[in-house]
Coordinates of C-alpha atoms and ligand atoms in Angstrom, one line a residue:
M1 CA 0.0 0.0 0.0
K2 CA 1.1 3.5 -0.7
L3 CA 2.2 6.2 1.8
S4 CA 1.8 9.9 1.0
K5 CA 4.5 11.9 -0.6
K6 CA 3.8 14.6 2.0
S7 CA 4.6 12.3 4.9
Q8 CA 7.7 11.1 3.3
L9 CA 8.9 14.7 3.0
C10 CA 8.6 15.0 6.7
T11 CA 11.2 13.7 9.2
L12 CA 11.3 12.6 12.8
S13 CA 11.7 15.3 15.3
P14 CA 15.4 16.0 16.2
M15 CA 14.3 16.5 19.8
R16 CA 12.8 13.0 20.0
K17 CA 14.5 10.8 17.5
F18 CA 17.1 9.5 19.9
T19 CA 14.5 8.6 22.5
P20 CA 14.8 4.8 21.7
Y21 CA 18.6 5.0 22.5
A22 CA 17.8 6.9 25.7
M23 CA 15.2 4.4 26.8
A24 CA 17.7 1.5 26.2
A25 CA 20.4 3.4 28.2
E26 CA 18.0 4.0 31.1
A27 CA 16.9 0.4 31.1
A28 CA 20.5 -0.5 31.4
G29 CA 20.7 1.8 34.5
K30 CA 22.3 4.9 33.0
K31 CA 21.2 8.3 34.3
I32 CA 20.6 10.7 31.4
Y33 CA 20.5 14.5 31.8
K34 CA 17.9 15.5 29.3
L35 CA 18.5 18.8 27.5
N36 CA 17.0 17.7 24.3
I37 CA 13.4 18.9 24.7
G38 CA 11.8 22.1 25.8
Q39 CA 10.0 20.4 28.7
P40 CA 10.5 22.7 31.7
D41 CA 11.0 21.3 35.2
I42 CA 9.3 24.4 36.7
E43 CA 6.2 23.4 38.6
T44 CA 2.9 24.2 36.9
P45 CA 1.0 26.8 39.0
P46 CA -1.5 25.0 41.3
E47 CA -4.3 27.2 39.9
F48 CA -4.5 24.8 37.0
F49 CA -5.1 21.7 39.0
E50 CA -7.5 23.5 41.5
A51 CA -9.6 24.7 38.6
V52 CA -9.8 21.2 37.0
R53 CA -10.7 19.7 40.4
G54 CA -13.4 22.3 40.8
F55 CA -15.1 21.3 37.5
S56 CA -18.6 20.4 38.4
Q57 CA -20.5 19.7 35.2
K58 CA -21.9 16.2 35.0
V59 CA -21.0 15.7 31.3
L60 CA -17.6 16.3 29.9
A61 CA -19.0 17.8 26.7
Y62 CA -17.4 19.1 23.5
A63 CA -16.5 22.8 23.8
N64 CA -17.2 25.4 21.1
S65 CA -14.8 24.9 18.1
Q66 CA -13.5 28.4 18.6
G67 CA -12.8 27.8 22.3
T68 CA -14.8 28.2 25.5
E69 CA -16.1 31.6 26.3
Q70 CA -14.1 31.6 29.5
M71 CA -10.8 30.8 27.7
L72 CA -11.4 33.3 24.9
Q73 CA -12.2 36.1 27.5
T74 CA -9.1 35.1 29.5
V75 CA -6.9 35.6 26.4
V76 CA -8.5 38.9 25.5
D77 CA -7.9 40.1 29.1
Y78 CA -4.3 38.9 29.0
Y79 CA -3.5 40.8 25.8
K80 CA -5.2 43.9 27.2
R81 CA -2.8 43.7 30.2
I82 CA 0.2 43.8 27.9
G83 CA -1.3 46.7 25.9
V84 CA -2.7 44.8 22.9
E85 CA -6.4 45.0 22.0
Y86 CA -7.9 41.8 20.6
D87 CA -11.5 40.8 20.4
K88 CA -12.8 37.3 21.1
K89 CA -13.5 36.8 17.4
D90 CA -9.8 37.3 16.6
I91 CA -8.9 34.2 18.6
L92 CA -9.1 30.5 18.1
I93 CA -8.2 28.2 20.9
T94 CA -6.2 25.2 19.6
T95 CA -4.6 22.0 20.8
G96 CA -1.3 23.7 21.6
G97 CA 0.6 26.3 19.5
S98 CA 1.3 23.2 17.3
E99 CA -2.3 22.9 16.1
A100 CA -2.5 26.6 15.7
L101 CA 0.4 26.4 13.2
Q102 CA -1.0 23.4 11.4
I103 CA -4.4 25.1 11.0
L104 CA -2.7 28.3 9.9
F105 CA -0.6 26.7 7.2
L106 CA -3.6 24.7 5.9
S107 CA -5.5 27.9 5.7
I108 CA -2.9 30.0 3.8
L109 CA -0.8 27.5 1.7
D110 CA -1.4 25.8 -1.6
E111 CA 0.9 23.2 -3.2
G112 CA 4.2 24.9 -3.7
S113 CA 3.5 28.0 -1.7
E114 CA 6.6 29.3 0.1
V115 CA 7.2 30.5 3.7
I116 CA 10.3 32.5 4.4
I117 CA 11.8 31.4 7.8
P118 CA 15.1 32.5 9.3
E119 CA 17.1 29.3 10.0
P120 CA 17.8 27.6 12.3
F121 CA 14.1 27.4 13.3
Y122 CA 11.9 25.3 15.5
S123 CA 12.1 22.0 13.5
N124 CA 8.4 21.1 13.6
Y125 CA 7.8 23.9 11.1
N126 CA 9.2 21.5 8.6
T127 CA 6.3 19.1 9.3
F128 CA 3.6 21.7 9.6
I129 CA 4.5 23.4 6.3
R130 CA 5.3 20.3 4.3
A131 CA 2.1 18.7 5.4
A132 CA 0.2 21.7 4.1
G133 CA 1.9 21.3 0.7
G134 CA 4.2 24.3 1.4
V135 CA 7.9 24.9 0.9
I136 CA 10.3 26.4 3.4
R137 CA 12.5 29.2 2.0
P138 CA 15.2 29.5 4.7
M139 CA 17.0 32.7 5.4
P140 CA 20.4 31.7 6.9
T141 CA 21.6 33.3 10.1
I142 CA 24.8 32.6 12.0
A143 CA 26.0 32.5 15.6
E144 CA 28.7 35.0 15.0
E145 CA 26.0 37.6 14.3
D146 CA 23.8 36.5 17.2
Y147 CA 21.5 34.8 14.7
N148 CA 20.2 38.2 13.7
Y149 CA 17.5 38.0 11.0
A150 CA 16.2 41.6 11.1
K151 CA 17.7 42.2 7.6
P152 CA 15.0 43.5 5.3
K153 CA 17.1 43.4 2.2
A154 CA 18.0 39.7 2.7
L155 CA 14.4 38.9 3.5
E156 CA 13.2 40.8 0.4
A157 CA 15.7 38.9 -1.8
L158 CA 13.9 35.6 -1.0
I159 CA 10.4 36.8 -2.0
N160 CA 9.0 35.5 -5.3
E161 CA 5.5 34.9 -6.7
N162 CA 5.0 31.8 -4.6
T163 CA 5.8 33.5 -1.3
R164 CA 2.8 33.7 1.1
A165 CA 4.4 34.5 4.5
I166 CA 7.3 35.4 6.6
A167 CA 7.4 33.4 9.8
I168 CA 9.4 34.5 12.8
I169 CA 9.8 33.1 16.2
N170 CA 10.3 35.8 18.8
P171 CA 11.8 35.1 21.4
H172 CA 13.5 32.5 19.2
N173 CA 13.7 28.7 19.5
P174 CA 16.4 27.5 19.0
T175 CA 18.8 30.5 19.0
G176 CA 17.5 32.7 21.9
N177 CA 17.5 35.7 19.6
V178 CA 15.0 38.4 20.6
L179 CA 13.8 41.3 18.4
T180 CA 13.8 45.0 19.4
E181 CA 10.7 47.0 18.4
A182 CA 12.6 48.6 15.5
E183 CA 13.8 45.2 14.3
L184 CA 10.2 43.8 14.3
R185 CA 9.1 46.9 12.5
S186 CA 11.7 46.5 9.8
I187 CA 10.5 42.9 9.1
A188 CA 6.9 43.9 9.3
D189 CA 7.5 46.6 6.6
V190 CA 8.8 43.9 4.2
A191 CA 5.6 41.8 4.8
K192 CA 3.4 44.8 4.3
K193 CA 5.1 46.0 1.2
H194 CA 4.8 42.6 -0.5
D195 CA 1.3 41.8 1.0
L196 CA 2.5 38.8 2.9
Y197 CA 1.3 37.2 6.2
L198 CA 3.7 38.0 9.1
I199 CA 3.5 34.9 11.3
C200 CA 4.8 35.7 14.8
D201 CA 5.3 32.7 17.0
E202 CA 5.4 34.3 20.5
V203 CA 5.1 31.3 22.7
Y204 CA 8.2 32.3 24.7
R205 CA 7.1 36.0 25.1
E206 CA 7.6 36.0 28.9
F207 CA 11.2 34.7 28.8
V208 CA 13.3 37.7 27.8
Y209 CA 16.6 38.5 29.7
D210 CA 17.4 41.9 28.2
A211 CA 15.2 45.0 28.5
D212 CA 13.5 46.6 25.6
R213 CA 13.0 43.5 23.5
S214 CA 10.2 41.1 22.5
P215 CA 7.5 43.5 21.3
C216 CA 4.2 41.8 20.5
A217 CA 3.4 41.8 16.8
G218 CA -0.3 42.3 17.7
S219 CA 0.6 45.9 18.5
L220 CA 1.4 46.7 14.8
R221 CA -2.1 48.1 14.2
D222 CA -1.3 49.1 10.5
M223 CA -0.8 45.4 9.9
D224 CA -4.1 43.9 11.1
D225 CA -4.6 41.8 7.9
N226 CA -1.0 40.6 7.8
V227 CA -0.1 39.7 11.4
V228 CA -0.9 36.3 12.8
V229 CA 0.2 35.6 16.4
I230 CA 0.8 32.0 17.6
D231 CA 0.6 31.6 21.3
S232 CA 0.4 28.9 23.9
V233 CA 0.2 28.1 27.6
S234 CA 2.8 25.3 27.3
K235 CA 6.0 27.3 28.1
R236 CA 4.5 30.4 29.7
F237 CA 3.0 28.4 32.6
S238 CA 5.1 25.2 32.3
A239 CA 1.9 23.5 31.3
C240 CA 3.0 21.6 28.1
G241 CA 0.7 18.7 28.8
A242 CA -2.4 20.9 28.9
R243 CA -2.1 21.2 25.1
I244 CA -3.7 24.7 24.9
G245 CA -2.6 27.2 22.3
M246 CA -4.0 30.0 20.3
L247 CA -4.2 31.3 16.7
I248 CA -4.7 35.0 16.8
S249 CA -5.4 37.4 13.9
R250 CA -7.6 40.4 13.1
N251 CA -7.7 39.2 9.4
K252 CA -11.4 38.2 9.1
A253 CA -11.1 36.2 5.9
L254 CA -8.2 34.1 7.4
M255 CA -10.1 33.5 10.6
A256 CA -13.1 32.3 8.7
E257 CA -11.0 29.8 6.8
A258 CA -9.2 28.6 9.9
L259 CA -12.6 28.1 11.7
K260 CA -13.4 25.4 9.1
F261 CA -10.5 23.4 10.3
C262 CA -11.4 24.1 13.9
Q263 CA -14.9 22.8 13.3
G264 CA -13.5 19.8 11.4
R265 CA -11.7 18.7 14.5
L266 CA -14.7 19.6 16.6
C267 CA -12.9 21.4 19.5
T268 CA -9.9 21.3 21.7
T269 CA -10.0 19.8 25.2
T270 CA -12.7 21.1 27.5
L271 CA -11.2 20.4 30.9
E272 CA -7.8 21.7 30.0
Q273 CA -9.4 25.0 28.9
V274 CA -10.8 25.3 32.4
G275 CA -7.4 24.7 33.9
A276 CA -5.6 26.9 31.3
S277 CA -7.9 29.8 31.9
A278 CA -7.1 29.7 35.7
L279 CA -3.4 29.8 34.9
Y280 CA -3.7 33.4 33.7
S281 CA -4.7 34.5 37.2
V282 CA -1.1 34.2 38.4
G283 CA 0.5 37.5 39.1
P284 CA 3.6 39.1 37.6
E285 CA 5.7 37.8 40.5
Y286 CA 5.3 34.3 39.0
F287 CA 7.0 35.4 35.8
D288 CA 9.7 37.4 37.6
K289 CA 10.6 34.3 39.6
V290 CA 10.6 31.9 36.6
R291 CA 12.5 34.5 34.4
E292 CA 15.2 34.8 37.0
E293 CA 15.6 31.0 37.2
Y294 CA 16.0 30.8 33.5
R295 CA 18.4 33.7 33.4
R296 CA 20.7 31.9 35.9
R297 CA 20.5 28.8 33.8
R298 CA 21.2 30.7 30.7
D299 CA 24.3 32.2 32.3
I300 CA 25.5 28.7 33.4
C301 CA 25.1 27.3 29.9
Y302 CA 26.8 30.1 28.2
R303 CA 29.7 30.2 30.7
K304 CA 30.2 26.4 30.6
L305 CA 29.8 26.1 26.8
T306 CA 32.3 28.9 26.0
A307 CA 34.8 27.3 28.3
I308 CA 34.9 24.2 26.1
P309 CA 37.7 24.5 23.6
G310 CA 36.4 24.9 20.0
V311 CA 32.7 25.6 20.9
V312 CA 31.0 28.6 19.2
C313 CA 27.7 29.9 20.6
A314 CA 25.8 33.2 20.9
K315 CA 24.5 34.3 24.2
P316 CA 20.7 33.8 24.1
M317 CA 18.6 36.8 24.9
G318 CA 15.4 34.9 25.5
A319 CA 13.4 31.6 25.4
F320 CA 15.3 28.7 27.1
Y321 CA 17.6 27.3 24.4
V322 CA 21.1 27.8 23.3
M323 CA 22.7 26.6 20.0
A324 CA 26.3 25.4 20.1
K325 CA 28.7 24.6 17.3
L326 CA 30.8 21.7 18.7
P327 CA 34.3 20.7 17.6
I328 CA 33.0 17.4 16.3
D329 CA 32.2 16.1 12.8
D330 CA 28.6 14.9 13.1
A331 CA 26.2 15.7 15.9
D332 CA 23.9 12.8 15.1
E333 CA 26.7 10.4 15.5
F334 CA 27.9 12.2 18.6
M335 CA 24.6 11.9 20.2
K336 CA 24.3 8.2 19.5
F337 CA 27.8 7.8 21.0
M338 CA 26.7 9.8 24.1
L339 CA 23.8 7.5 24.7
T340 CA 25.3 4.1 23.7
E341 CA 29.0 4.3 24.6
F342 CA 29.8 7.2 26.8
E343 CA 29.3 7.4 30.5
D344 CA 30.9 9.0 33.6
H345 CA 30.0 7.4 36.9
G346 CA 26.9 5.9 35.1
E347 CA 25.7 9.3 33.7
T348 CA 25.5 10.9 30.4
V349 CA 23.7 13.8 28.6
M350 CA 21.2 14.1 25.8
C351 CA 20.8 17.2 23.5
A352 CA 19.1 17.7 20.2
P353 CA 21.4 17.5 17.1
A354 CA 20.7 20.7 15.1
A355 CA 20.6 19.6 11.5
G356 CA 16.8 19.2 11.8
F357 CA 16.5 22.9 12.8
Y358 CA 17.8 23.8 9.3
A359 CA 16.2 23.5 5.9
T360 CA 19.4 24.0 4.0
P361 CA 21.0 20.6 3.4
G362 CA 24.3 20.3 5.3
R363 CA 23.8 23.1 7.7
G364 CA 23.9 22.4 11.4
R365 CA 25.7 19.2 11.1
N366 CA 28.2 19.8 13.9
E367 CA 25.7 21.8 16.1
I368 CA 23.4 20.9 18.9
R369 CA 20.6 22.6 20.7
I370 CA 20.5 22.6 24.4
A371 CA 17.2 23.3 26.3
Y372 CA 18.2 24.7 29.7
V373 CA 15.3 23.1 31.5
L374 CA 17.1 21.5 34.4
K375 CA 18.0 22.8 37.9
E376 CA 21.3 24.7 38.1
K377 CA 23.3 21.8 39.8
D378 CA 22.1 19.3 37.2
L379 CA 22.8 21.7 34.4
E380 CA 26.4 22.2 35.6
R381 CA 26.8 18.4 35.7
A382 CA 25.2 17.9 32.3
L383 CA 27.5 20.5 30.7
D384 CA 30.6 18.8 32.3
L385 CA 29.4 15.5 30.8
L386 CA 29.1 17.2 27.4
A387 CA 32.7 18.5 27.7
M388 CA 33.9 15.1 28.7
G389 CA 31.9 13.4 25.9
I390 CA 33.3 15.7 23.2
E391 CA 36.8 14.7 24.3
A392 CA 36.0 11.0 24.5
Y393 CA 34.3 11.1 21.1
N394 CA 37.2 12.8 19.3
K395 CA 39.7 10.4 21.0
R396 CA 37.8 7.4 19.8
K397 CA 37.8 8.7 16.3
Ligands
PLP401 C1 8.6 28.1 18.7 C2 7.6 27.1 19.1 N1 6.4 27.2 18.6 C3 5.4 26.3 18.9 C4 5.6 25.3 19.8 C5 4.5 24.3 20.1 O1 4.2 24.3 21.4 P1 2.8 23.7 22.0 O2 2.2 22.9 20.9 O3 3.2 22.9 23.2 O4 2.0 25.0 22.3 C6 6.9 25.1 20.4 C7 7.2 24.0 21.2 O5 8.3 23.7 21.6 C8 7.9 26.0 20.0 O6 9.2 25.9 20.5

């Protein structure tokens, strides 16, 4: 029987593809420090669980396709607090930011339509865009320039008659780059000039370690038809398992199309919307505390990585990832080595090989992405293991 060409164009996630090796290593008694996936260890605020426990309806019914009234109002209120006016009709509650992206690309792409994305980028965009028949047009960025992609001329050079959108992730996964308001404006101007969607994935909005960065694209009021914001409770509240995200745009025609896909999948989870709505009642002190925690971890990662001979990395300004070019030949092979052969006192470390974060063949081969989602002491140990592993791997070669 045949499989689809679309699925064959997709690949396994670089964050998860070494999981079978990790499971085998764990079964054999090895301890693995997992820096491969953006699963924070920060506790989910108890408000989530309290709200779910307080759910008193006798039937766990389907919710509205657009989202529950309560959740939609919660999102409107949240944006109001950060100075951005949205209406409930501008919002669709989805099964994570992931489904928001899938629905968006199904709504705006035809076979062969192109999406410009600065690379490296969150690798699942490959799957989302290819599944919708689209093609990624990568805009290369490099560590030596802090992965800066606010380069209107370079972006403009990639536009052709098939281009439908420019997609940016701000703060950025995997590089940690964060835009200033002027940088966002310079990219927005390109999208506006060429009548393109400007997709702004802002799921890491709260995690910014330098002032005056991370403006919300929803505030670009001359771009109501262009801007699409992707949002999620996963990282913001360390609630990845809730699977609640949002597709947000003031473009009425787009939202009408997207609603068809929302109705097709009936709705997202009812109970999790109850819990997710309660999450937004946490005060700013919650974010201050979490941000400080990540800032300390970021500093540890950067200090430890730059102390390893031959490593190149840019200091992340936001999110909770760092990309590192390692003095090795092949990060996939290196990761397999770390999980199958290497150990120090029964311990090893797992990161995400970075080739999957690039669309340009050959790029990212000797790079890894680290998610700094472990406590400081564990992070220190994990990075020591990485340094030892690099040495052992190169010796073995
Ligand atoms: C940039 C970016 N966008 C979207 C997502 C999807 O997150 P979720 O589906 O959990 O909301 C992720 C998850 O890691 C991400 O890093």
